[in-house]
mmCIF file of C-alpha atoms and ligand atoms in Angstrom:
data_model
loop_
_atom_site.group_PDB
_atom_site.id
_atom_site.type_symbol
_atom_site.label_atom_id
_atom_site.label_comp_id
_atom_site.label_asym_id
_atom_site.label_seq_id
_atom_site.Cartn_x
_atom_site.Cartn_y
_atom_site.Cartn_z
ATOM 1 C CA UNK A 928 -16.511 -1.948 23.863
ATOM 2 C CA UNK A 929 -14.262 1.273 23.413
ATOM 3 C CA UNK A 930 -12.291 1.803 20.158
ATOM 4 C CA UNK A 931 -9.471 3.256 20.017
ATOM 5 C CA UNK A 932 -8.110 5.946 17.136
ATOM 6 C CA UNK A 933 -5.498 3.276 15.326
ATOM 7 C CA UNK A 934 -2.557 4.850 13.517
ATOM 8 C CA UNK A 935 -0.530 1.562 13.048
ATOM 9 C CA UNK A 936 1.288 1.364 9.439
ATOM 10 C CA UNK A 937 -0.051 -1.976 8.939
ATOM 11 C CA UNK A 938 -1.973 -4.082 9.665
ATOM 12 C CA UNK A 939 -4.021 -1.189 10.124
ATOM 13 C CA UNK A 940 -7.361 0.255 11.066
ATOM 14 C CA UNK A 941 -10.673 -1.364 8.998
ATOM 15 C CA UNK A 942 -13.817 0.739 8.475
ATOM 16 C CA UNK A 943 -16.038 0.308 11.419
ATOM 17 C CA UNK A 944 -18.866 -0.638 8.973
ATOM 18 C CA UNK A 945 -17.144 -3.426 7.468
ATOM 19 C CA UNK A 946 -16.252 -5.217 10.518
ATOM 20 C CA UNK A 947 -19.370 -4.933 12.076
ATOM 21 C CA UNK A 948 -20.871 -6.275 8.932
ATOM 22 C CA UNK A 949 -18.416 -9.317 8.991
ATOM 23 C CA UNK A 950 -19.017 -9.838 12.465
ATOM 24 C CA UNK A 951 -22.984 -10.011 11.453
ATOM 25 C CA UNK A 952 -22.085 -12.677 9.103
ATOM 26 C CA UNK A 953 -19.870 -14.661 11.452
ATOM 27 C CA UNK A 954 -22.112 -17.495 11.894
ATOM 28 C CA UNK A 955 -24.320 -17.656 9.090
ATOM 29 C CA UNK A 956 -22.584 -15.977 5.901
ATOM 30 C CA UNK A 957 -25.821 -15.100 3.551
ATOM 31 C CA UNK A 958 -28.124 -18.243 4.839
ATOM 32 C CA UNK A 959 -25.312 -20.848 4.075
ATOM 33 C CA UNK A 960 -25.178 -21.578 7.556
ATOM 34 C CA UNK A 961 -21.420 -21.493 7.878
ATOM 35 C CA UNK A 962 -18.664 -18.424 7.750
ATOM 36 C CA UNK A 963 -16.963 -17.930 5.042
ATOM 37 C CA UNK A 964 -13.851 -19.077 6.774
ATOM 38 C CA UNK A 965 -15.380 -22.634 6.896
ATOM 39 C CA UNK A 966 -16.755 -22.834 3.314
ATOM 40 C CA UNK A 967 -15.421 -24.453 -0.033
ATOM 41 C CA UNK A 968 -13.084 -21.750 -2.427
ATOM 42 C CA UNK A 969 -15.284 -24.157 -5.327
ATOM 43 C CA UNK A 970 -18.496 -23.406 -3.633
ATOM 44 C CA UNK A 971 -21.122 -21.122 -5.264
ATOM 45 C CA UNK A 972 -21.279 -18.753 -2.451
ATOM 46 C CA UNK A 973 -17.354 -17.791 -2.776
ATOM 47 C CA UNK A 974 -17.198 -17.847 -6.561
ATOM 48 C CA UNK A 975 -20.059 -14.884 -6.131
ATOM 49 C CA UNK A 976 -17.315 -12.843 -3.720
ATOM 50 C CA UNK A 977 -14.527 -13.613 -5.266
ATOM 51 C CA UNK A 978 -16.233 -12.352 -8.891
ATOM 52 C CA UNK A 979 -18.016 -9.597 -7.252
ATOM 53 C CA UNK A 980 -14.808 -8.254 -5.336
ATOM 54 C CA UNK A 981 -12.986 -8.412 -8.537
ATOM 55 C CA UNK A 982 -15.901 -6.623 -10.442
ATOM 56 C CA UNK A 983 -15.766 -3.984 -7.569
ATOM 57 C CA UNK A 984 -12.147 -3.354 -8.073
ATOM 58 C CA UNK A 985 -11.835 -2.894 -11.348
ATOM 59 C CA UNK A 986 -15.015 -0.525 -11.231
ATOM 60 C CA UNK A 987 -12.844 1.941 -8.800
ATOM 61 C CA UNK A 988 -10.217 1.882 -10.334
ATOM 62 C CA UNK A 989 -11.206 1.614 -14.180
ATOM 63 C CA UNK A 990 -8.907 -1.379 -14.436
ATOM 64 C CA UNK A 991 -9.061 -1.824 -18.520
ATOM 65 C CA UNK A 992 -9.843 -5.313 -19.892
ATOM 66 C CA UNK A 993 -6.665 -6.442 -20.916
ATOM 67 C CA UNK A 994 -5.321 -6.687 -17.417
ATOM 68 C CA UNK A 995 -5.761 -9.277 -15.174
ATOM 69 C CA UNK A 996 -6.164 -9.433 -10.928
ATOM 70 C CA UNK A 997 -4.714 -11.738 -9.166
ATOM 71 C CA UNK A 998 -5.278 -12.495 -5.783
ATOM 72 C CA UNK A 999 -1.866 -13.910 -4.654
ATOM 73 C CA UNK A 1000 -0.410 -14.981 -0.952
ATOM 74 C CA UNK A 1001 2.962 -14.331 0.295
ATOM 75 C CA UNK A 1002 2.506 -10.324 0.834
ATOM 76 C CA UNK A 1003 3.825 -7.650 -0.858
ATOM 77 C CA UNK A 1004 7.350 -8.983 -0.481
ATOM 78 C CA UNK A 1005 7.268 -12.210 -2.730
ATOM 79 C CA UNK A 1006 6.447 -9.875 -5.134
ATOM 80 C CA UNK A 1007 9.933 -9.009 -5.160
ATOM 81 C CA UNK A 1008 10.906 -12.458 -6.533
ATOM 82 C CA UNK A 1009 7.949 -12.924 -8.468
ATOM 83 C CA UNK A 1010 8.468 -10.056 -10.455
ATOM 84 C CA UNK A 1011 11.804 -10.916 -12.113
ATOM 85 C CA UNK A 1012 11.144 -13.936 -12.330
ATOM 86 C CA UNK A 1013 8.739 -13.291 -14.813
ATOM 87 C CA UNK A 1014 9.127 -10.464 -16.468
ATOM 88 C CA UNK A 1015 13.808 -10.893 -16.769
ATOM 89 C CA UNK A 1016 13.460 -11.907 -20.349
ATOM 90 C CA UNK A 1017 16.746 -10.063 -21.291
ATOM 91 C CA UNK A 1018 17.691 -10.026 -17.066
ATOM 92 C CA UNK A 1019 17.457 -6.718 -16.882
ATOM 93 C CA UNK A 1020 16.227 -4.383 -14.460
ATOM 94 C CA UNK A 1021 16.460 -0.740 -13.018
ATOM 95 C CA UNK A 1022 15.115 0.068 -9.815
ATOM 96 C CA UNK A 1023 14.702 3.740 -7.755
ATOM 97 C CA UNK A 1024 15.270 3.255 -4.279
ATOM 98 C CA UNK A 1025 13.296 5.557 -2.457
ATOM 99 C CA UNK A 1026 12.895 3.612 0.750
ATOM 100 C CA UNK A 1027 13.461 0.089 2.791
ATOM 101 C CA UNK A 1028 10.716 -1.786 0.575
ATOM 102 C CA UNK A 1029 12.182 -0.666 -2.755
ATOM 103 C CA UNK A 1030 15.430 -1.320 -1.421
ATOM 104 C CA UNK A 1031 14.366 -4.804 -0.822
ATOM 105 C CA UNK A 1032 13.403 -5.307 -3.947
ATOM 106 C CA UNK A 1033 16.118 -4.153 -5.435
ATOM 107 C CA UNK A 1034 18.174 -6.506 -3.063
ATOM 108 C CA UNK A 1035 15.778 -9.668 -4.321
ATOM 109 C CA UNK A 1036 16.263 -8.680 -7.901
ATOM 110 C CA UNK A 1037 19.851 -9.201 -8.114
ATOM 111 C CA UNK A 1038 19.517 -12.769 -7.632
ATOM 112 C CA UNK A 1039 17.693 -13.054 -11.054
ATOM 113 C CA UNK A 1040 19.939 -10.517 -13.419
ATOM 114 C CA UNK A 1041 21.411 -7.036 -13.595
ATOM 115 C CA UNK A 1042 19.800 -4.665 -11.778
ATOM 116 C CA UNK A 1043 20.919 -0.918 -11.996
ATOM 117 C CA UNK A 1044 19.741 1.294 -9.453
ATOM 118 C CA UNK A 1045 19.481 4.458 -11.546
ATOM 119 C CA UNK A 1046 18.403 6.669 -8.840
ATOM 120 C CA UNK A 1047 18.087 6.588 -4.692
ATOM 121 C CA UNK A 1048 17.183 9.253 -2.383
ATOM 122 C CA UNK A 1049 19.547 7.321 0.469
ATOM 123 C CA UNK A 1050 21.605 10.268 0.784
ATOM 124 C CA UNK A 1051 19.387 11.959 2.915
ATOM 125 C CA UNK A 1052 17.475 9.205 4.760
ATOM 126 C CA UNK A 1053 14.939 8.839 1.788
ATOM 127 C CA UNK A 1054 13.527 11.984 3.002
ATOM 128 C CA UNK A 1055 12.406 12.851 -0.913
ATOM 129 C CA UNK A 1056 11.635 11.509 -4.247
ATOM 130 C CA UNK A 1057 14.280 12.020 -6.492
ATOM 131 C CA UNK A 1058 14.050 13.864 -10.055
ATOM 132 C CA UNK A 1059 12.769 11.185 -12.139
ATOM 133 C CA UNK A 1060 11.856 13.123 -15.085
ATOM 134 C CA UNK A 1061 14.689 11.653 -17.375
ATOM 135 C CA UNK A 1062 17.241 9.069 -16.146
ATOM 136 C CA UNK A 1063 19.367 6.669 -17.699
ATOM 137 C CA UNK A 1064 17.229 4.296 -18.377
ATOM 138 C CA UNK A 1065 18.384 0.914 -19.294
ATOM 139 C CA UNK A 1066 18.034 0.005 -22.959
ATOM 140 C CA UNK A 1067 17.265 -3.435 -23.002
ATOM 141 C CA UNK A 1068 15.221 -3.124 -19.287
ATOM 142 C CA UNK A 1069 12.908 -5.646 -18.704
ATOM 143 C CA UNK A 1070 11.600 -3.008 -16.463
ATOM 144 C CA UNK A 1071 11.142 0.081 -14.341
ATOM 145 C CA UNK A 1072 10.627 -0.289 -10.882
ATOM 146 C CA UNK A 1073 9.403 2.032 -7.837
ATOM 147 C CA UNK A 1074 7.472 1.697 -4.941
ATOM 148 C CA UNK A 1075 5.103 4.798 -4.936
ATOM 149 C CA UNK A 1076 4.538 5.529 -1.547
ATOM 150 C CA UNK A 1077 6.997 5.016 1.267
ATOM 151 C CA UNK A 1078 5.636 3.707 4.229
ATOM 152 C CA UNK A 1079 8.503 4.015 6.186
ATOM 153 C CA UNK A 1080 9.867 7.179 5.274
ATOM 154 C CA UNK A 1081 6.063 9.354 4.145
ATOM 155 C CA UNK A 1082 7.369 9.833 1.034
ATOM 156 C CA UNK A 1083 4.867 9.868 -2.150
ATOM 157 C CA UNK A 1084 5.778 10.353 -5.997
ATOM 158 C CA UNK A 1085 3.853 13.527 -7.272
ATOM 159 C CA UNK A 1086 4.934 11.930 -11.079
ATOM 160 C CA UNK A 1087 5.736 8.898 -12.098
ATOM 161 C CA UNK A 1088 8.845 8.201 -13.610
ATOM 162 C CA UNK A 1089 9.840 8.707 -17.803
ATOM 163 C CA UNK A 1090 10.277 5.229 -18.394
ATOM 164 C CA UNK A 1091 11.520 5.987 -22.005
ATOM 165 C CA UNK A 1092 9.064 3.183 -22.966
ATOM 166 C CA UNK A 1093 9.912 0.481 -20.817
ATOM 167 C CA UNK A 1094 7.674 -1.104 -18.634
ATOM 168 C CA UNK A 1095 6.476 0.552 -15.285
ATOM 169 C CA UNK A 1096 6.499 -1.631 -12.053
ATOM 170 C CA UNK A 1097 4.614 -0.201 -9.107
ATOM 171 C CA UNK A 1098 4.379 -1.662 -4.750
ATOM 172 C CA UNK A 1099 1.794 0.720 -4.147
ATOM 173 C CA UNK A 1100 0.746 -1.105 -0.999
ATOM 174 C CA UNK A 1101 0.702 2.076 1.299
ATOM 175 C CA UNK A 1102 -1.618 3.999 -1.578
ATOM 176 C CA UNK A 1103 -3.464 1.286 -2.837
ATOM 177 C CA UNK A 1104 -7.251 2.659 -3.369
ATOM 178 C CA UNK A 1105 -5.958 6.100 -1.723
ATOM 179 C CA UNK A 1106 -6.413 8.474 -4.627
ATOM 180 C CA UNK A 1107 -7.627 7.919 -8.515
ATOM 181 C CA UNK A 1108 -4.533 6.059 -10.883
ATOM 182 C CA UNK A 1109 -4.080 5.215 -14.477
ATOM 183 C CA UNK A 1110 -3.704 1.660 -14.615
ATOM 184 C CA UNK A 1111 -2.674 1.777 -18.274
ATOM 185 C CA UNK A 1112 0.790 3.978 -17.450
ATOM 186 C CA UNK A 1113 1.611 0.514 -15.579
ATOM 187 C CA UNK A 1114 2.593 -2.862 -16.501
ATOM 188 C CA UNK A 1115 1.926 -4.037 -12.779
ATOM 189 C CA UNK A 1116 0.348 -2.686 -9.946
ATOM 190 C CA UNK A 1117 0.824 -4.424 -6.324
ATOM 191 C CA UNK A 1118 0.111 -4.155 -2.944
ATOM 192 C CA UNK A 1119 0.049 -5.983 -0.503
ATOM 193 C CA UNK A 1120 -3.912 -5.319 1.580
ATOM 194 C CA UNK A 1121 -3.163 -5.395 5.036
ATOM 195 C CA UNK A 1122 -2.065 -1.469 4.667
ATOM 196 C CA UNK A 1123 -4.981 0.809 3.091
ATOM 197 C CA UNK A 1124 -7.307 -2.180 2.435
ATOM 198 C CA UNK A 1125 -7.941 -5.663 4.349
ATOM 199 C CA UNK A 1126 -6.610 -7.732 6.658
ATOM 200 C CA UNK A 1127 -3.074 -9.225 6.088
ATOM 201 C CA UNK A 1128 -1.748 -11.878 4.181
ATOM 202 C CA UNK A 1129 -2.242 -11.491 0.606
ATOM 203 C CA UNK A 1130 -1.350 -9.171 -2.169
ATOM 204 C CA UNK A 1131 -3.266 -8.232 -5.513
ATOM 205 C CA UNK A 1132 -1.460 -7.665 -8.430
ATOM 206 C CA UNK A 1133 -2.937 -5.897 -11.653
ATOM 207 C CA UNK A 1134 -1.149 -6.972 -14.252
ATOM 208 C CA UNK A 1135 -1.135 -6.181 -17.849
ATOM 209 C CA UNK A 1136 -1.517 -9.273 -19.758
ATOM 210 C CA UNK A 1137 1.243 -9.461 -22.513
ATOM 211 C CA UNK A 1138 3.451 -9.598 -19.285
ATOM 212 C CA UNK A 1139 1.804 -12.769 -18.479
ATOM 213 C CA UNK A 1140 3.530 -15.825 -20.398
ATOM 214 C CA UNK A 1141 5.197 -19.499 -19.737
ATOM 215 C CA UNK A 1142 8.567 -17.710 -20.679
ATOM 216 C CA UNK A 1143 10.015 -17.304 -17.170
ATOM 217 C CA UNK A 1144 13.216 -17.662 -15.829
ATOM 218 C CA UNK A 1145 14.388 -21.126 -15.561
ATOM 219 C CA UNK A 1146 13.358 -22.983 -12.255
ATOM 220 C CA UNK A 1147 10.490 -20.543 -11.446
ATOM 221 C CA UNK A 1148 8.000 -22.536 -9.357
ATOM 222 C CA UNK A 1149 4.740 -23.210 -10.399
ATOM 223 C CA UNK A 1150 3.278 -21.231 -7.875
ATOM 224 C CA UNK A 1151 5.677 -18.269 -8.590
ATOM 225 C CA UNK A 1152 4.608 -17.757 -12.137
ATOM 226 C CA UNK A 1153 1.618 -15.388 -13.008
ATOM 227 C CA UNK A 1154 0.000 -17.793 -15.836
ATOM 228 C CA UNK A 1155 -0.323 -20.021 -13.250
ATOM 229 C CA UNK A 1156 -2.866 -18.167 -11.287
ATOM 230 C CA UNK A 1157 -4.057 -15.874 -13.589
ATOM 231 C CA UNK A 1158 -5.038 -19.047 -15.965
ATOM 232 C CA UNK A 1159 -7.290 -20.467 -12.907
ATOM 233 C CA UNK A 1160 -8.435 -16.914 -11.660
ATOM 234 C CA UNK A 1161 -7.037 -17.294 -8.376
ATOM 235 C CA UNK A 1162 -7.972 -20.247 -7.748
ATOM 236 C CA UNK A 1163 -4.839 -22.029 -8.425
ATOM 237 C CA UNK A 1164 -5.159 -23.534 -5.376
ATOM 238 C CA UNK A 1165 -7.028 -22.660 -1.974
ATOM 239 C CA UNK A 1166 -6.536 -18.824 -1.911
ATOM 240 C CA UNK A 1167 -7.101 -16.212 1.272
ATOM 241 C CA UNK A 1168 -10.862 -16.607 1.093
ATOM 242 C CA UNK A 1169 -11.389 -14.780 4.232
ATOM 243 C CA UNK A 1170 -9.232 -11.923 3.119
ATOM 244 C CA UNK A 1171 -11.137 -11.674 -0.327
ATOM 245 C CA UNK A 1172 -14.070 -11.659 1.313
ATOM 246 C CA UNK A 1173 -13.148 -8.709 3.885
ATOM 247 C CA UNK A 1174 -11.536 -6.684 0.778
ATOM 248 C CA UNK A 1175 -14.490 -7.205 -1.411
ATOM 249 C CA UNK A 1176 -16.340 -5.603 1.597
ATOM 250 C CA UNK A 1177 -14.351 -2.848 1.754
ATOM 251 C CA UNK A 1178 -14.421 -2.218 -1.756
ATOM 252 C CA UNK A 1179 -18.458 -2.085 -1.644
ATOM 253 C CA UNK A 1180 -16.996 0.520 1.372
ATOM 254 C CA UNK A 1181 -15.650 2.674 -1.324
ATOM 255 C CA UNK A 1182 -17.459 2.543 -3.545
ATOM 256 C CA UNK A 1183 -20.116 3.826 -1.139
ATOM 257 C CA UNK A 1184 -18.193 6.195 0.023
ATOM 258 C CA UNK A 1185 -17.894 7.953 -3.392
ATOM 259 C CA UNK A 1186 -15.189 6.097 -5.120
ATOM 260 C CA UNK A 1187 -11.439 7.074 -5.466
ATOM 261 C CA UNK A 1188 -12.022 10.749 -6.525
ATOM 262 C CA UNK A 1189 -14.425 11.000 -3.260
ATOM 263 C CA UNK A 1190 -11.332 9.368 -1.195
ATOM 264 C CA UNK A 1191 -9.174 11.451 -2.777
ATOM 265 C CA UNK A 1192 -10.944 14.499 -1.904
ATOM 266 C CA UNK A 1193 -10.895 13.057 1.725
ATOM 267 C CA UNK A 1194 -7.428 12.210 2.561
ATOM 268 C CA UNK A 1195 -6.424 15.439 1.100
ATOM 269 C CA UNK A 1196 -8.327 17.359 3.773
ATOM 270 C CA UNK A 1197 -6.916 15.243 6.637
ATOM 271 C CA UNK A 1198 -3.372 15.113 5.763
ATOM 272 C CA UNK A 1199 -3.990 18.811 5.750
ATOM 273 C CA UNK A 1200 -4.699 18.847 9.322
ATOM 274 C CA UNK A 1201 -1.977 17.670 10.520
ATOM 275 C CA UNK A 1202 1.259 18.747 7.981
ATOM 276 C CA UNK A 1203 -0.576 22.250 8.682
ATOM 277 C CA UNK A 1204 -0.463 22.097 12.424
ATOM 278 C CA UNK A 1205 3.473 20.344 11.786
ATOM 279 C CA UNK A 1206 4.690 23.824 9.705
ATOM 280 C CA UNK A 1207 3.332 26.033 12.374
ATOM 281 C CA UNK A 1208 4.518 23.927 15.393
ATOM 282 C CA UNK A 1209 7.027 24.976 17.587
ATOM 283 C CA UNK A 1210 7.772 21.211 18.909
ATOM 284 C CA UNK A 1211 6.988 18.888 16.443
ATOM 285 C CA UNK A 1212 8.100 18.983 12.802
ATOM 286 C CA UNK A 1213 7.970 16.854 9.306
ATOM 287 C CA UNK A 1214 10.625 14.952 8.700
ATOM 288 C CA UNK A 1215 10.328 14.819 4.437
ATOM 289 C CA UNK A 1216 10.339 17.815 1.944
ATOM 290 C CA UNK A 1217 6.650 19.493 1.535
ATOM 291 C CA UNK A 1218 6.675 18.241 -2.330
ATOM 292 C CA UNK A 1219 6.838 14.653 -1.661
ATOM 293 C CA UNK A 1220 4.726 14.410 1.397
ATOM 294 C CA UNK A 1221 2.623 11.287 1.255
ATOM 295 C CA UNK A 1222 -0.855 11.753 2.299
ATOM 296 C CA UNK A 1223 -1.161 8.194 4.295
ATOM 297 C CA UNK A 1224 1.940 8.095 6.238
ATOM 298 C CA UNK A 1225 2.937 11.381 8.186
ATOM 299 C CA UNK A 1226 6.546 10.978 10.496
ATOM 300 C CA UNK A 1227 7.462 13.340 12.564
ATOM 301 C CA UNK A 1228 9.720 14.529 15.209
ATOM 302 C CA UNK A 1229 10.603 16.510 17.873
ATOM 303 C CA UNK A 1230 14.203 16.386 17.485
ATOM 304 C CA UNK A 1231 14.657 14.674 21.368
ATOM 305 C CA UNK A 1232 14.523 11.339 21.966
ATOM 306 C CA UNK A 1233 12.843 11.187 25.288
ATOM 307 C CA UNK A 1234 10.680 14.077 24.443
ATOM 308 C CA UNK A 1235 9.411 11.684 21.211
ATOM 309 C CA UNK A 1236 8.952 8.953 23.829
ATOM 310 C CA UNK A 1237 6.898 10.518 26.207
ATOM 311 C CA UNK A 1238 4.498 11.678 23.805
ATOM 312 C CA UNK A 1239 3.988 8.106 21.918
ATOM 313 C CA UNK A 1240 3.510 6.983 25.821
ATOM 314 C CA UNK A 1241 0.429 9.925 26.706
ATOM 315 C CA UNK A 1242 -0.830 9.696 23.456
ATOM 316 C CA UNK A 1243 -0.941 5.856 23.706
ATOM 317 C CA UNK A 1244 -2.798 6.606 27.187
ATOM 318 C CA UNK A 1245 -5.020 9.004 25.624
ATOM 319 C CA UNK A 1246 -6.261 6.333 22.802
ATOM 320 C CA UNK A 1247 -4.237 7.794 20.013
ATOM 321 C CA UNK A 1248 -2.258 4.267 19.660
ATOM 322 C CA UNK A 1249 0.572 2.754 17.227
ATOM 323 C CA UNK A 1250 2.281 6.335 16.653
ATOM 324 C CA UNK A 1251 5.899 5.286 17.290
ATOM 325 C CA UNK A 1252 8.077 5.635 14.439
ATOM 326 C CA UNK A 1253 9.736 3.286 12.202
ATOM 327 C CA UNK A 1254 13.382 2.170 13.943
ATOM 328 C CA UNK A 1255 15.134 3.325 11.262
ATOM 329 C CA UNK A 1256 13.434 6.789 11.346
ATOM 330 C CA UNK A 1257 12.743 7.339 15.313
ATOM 331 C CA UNK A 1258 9.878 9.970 16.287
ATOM 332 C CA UNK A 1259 6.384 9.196 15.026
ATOM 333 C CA UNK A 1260 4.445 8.066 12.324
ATOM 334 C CA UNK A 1261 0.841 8.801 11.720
ATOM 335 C CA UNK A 1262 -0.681 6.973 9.229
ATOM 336 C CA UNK A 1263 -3.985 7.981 8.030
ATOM 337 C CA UNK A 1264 -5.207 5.749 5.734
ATOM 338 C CA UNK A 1265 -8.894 5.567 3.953
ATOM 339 C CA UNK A 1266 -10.482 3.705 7.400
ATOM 340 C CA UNK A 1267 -9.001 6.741 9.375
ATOM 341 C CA UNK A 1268 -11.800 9.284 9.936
ATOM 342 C CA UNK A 1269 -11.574 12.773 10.236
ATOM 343 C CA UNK A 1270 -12.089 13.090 13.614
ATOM 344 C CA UNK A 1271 -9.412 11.010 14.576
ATOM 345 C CA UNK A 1272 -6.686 13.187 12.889
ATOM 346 C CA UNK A 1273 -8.754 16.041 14.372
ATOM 347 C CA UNK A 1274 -8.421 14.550 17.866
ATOM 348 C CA UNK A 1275 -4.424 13.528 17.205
ATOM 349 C CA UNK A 1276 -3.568 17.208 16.295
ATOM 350 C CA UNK A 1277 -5.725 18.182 19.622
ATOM 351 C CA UNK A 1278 -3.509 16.251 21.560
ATOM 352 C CA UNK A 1279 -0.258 17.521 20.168
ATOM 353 C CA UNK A 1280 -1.023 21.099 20.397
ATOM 354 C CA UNK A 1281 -2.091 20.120 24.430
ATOM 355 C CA UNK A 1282 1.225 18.157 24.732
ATOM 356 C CA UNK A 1283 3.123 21.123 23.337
ATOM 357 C CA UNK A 1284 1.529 23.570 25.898
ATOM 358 C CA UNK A 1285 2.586 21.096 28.267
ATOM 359 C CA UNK A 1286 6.076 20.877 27.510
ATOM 360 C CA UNK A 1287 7.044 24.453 26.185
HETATM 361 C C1 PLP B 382 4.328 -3.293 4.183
HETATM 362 C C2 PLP B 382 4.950 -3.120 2.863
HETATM 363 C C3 PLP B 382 5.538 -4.199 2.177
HETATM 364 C C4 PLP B 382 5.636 -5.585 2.763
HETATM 365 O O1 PLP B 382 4.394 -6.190 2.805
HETATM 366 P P1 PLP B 382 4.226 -7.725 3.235
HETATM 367 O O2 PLP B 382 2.820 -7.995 2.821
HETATM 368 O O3 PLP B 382 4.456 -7.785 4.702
HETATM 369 O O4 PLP B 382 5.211 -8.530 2.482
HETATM 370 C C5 PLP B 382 6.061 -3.959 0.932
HETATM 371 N N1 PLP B 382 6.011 -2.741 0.370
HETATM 372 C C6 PLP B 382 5.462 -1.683 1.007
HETATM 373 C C7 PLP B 382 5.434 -0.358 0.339
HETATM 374 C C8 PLP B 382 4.914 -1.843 2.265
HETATM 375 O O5 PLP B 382 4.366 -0.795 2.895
#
């Protein structure tokens, strides 16, 4: 068996530890002798790992009691319809577009109300987070809505948005579990897993619960509103159980690890590798201002096509796989999320400083 150094955006690299664990438990999950993928969502043994993964989360990130999670299907992106759907009382919304996802969002919204796009970073490829310290903010907003970090584009928000007392909306599905957050500056918190957490196909949403009523917008499907789900914790009907069980792993990961502070710490000192060896390279360079640089997803360039290809293609070769950039970016794309150790950034920024040798 030989392992290769993942940086795919998503679905992306799992801790070793938690996979071997899960492939331990394959057969016989805890001496019910059947997996998990085989066993009843009613049964006693998954109402212990759905409770404890739930218990886990809200220990790392201090979620406060009067918010619900909600472990929800359809990814990060039926969150986009979800979201006004329930919360478009007075079908309002403003949006920053700082990215594709947000974009889409923002797209989705408009077929529920008016949605003002009060400020975009577009104008130069989404290559920064725009000044969000006071904007005109909608009065009678439902809500505020960003997506924190940009997969795509590597770009993070250092500060969230002045809401002027509306409602914050957050995708965080590139960040999710990357760093410490205040849950209570939010009204939701989403993410999709399959990024910085488990394997794909479901999203959890944190969710204050005052934002959780029958008051949706006419026509909402059962299945689309949060009461429905967060009435029947999860269990609405047969949920991911397979996912739950791999992120309630990885959350026992983390919390192993040190918790958020400890992961903090850690991604920190690996993004610092490589932006470091990126300001002092002659070849390769960041493509997004040093303020907003997101600490999960790193793009870069070299400013020539085939020189950009060749290196995905020897680095692929090499083991360092799942570096080419997003389509709408070109270049590369590193992304280092929690499952990333240090050596691998360590052996990616070894390689480029060979490959640059190389090719001076
Ligand atoms: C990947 C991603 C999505 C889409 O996630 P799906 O689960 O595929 O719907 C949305 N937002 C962000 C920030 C993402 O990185």
């Amino acid at each position: 068996m030989s392992r290769v150094y993942n940086f795919s955006a998503g679905p992306a690299v799992l801790p070793e530890e938690v996979l071997k664990e899960a492939a331990e438990e394959m057969l016989d999950y805890n001496g019910t002798g059947m997996s998990v993928m085989e066993m009843s969502h009613r049964s006693a043994a998954f109402k212990e790992i759905i409770d404890t993964a739930e218990k886990d989360l809200r220990d790392l990130m201090n979620i406060p009691d009067n918010y619900k999670v909600l472990f929800l299907q359809g990814g990060a992106s039926q969150q986009f319809a979800m979201i006004p759907m329930n919360l478009m009382k007075n079908k309002v919304a403003d949006y920053i577009v700082t990215g594709q996802w947000a974009k889409k969002a923002y797209q989705e919204a408009q077929k529920y109300g008016k949605v003002n796009k009060i400020a975009s970073s577009e104008d130069k490829t989404f290559s920064y987070i725009p000044d969000v310290s006071d904007l005109p903010v909608s009065p009678d907003a439902d809500y505020v809505y960003i997506c924190e970090n940009n997969t795509i584009y590597g770009t993070k928000y250092r500060q969230l948005p002045n809401t002027k007392g509306k409602t914050l909306v957050a995708d965080v599905s590139s960040c999710f579990l990357s760093e410490p957050v205040d849950v209570t500056k939010y009204g939701i918190i989403y993410g999709g897993v399959q990024k910085n957490i488990g394997p794909a196909g479901m999203v959890i949403v944190i969710i204050r619960e005052d934002l959780i009523t029958e008051d949706v917008l006419p026509g909402t499907p059962t299945m689309l509103t949060y009461k429905t789900h967060a009435d029947a914790g999860s269990l609405y009907n047969t949920p991911n159980a397979y996912c739950i069980y791999m992120c309630g792993k990885v959350f026992k990961w983390l919390k192993s690890m040190g918790g958020l502070e400890e992961m903090k710490r850690r991604n920190e000192e690996k993004a610092k590798i490589l932006y470091d060896f990126l300001d002092e390279s002659k070849l390769f360079h960041g493509t997004v201002v040093p303020e907003d640089r997101s600490l999960m997803n790193v793009p870069f360039v070299t400013g020539d096509k085939e020189m950009d290809a060749k290196f995905v293609k020897e680095a692929t070769a090499a083991g360092l796989v799942n570096l080419k950039g997003h389509r709408t970016v070109g270049g590369m794309r590193a992304s280092i999320y929690n499952a990333m150790p240090k050596a691998g950034v360590e052996a990616l920024v070894a390689f480029m400083k060979k490959f640059e040798e190389e090719n001076a």
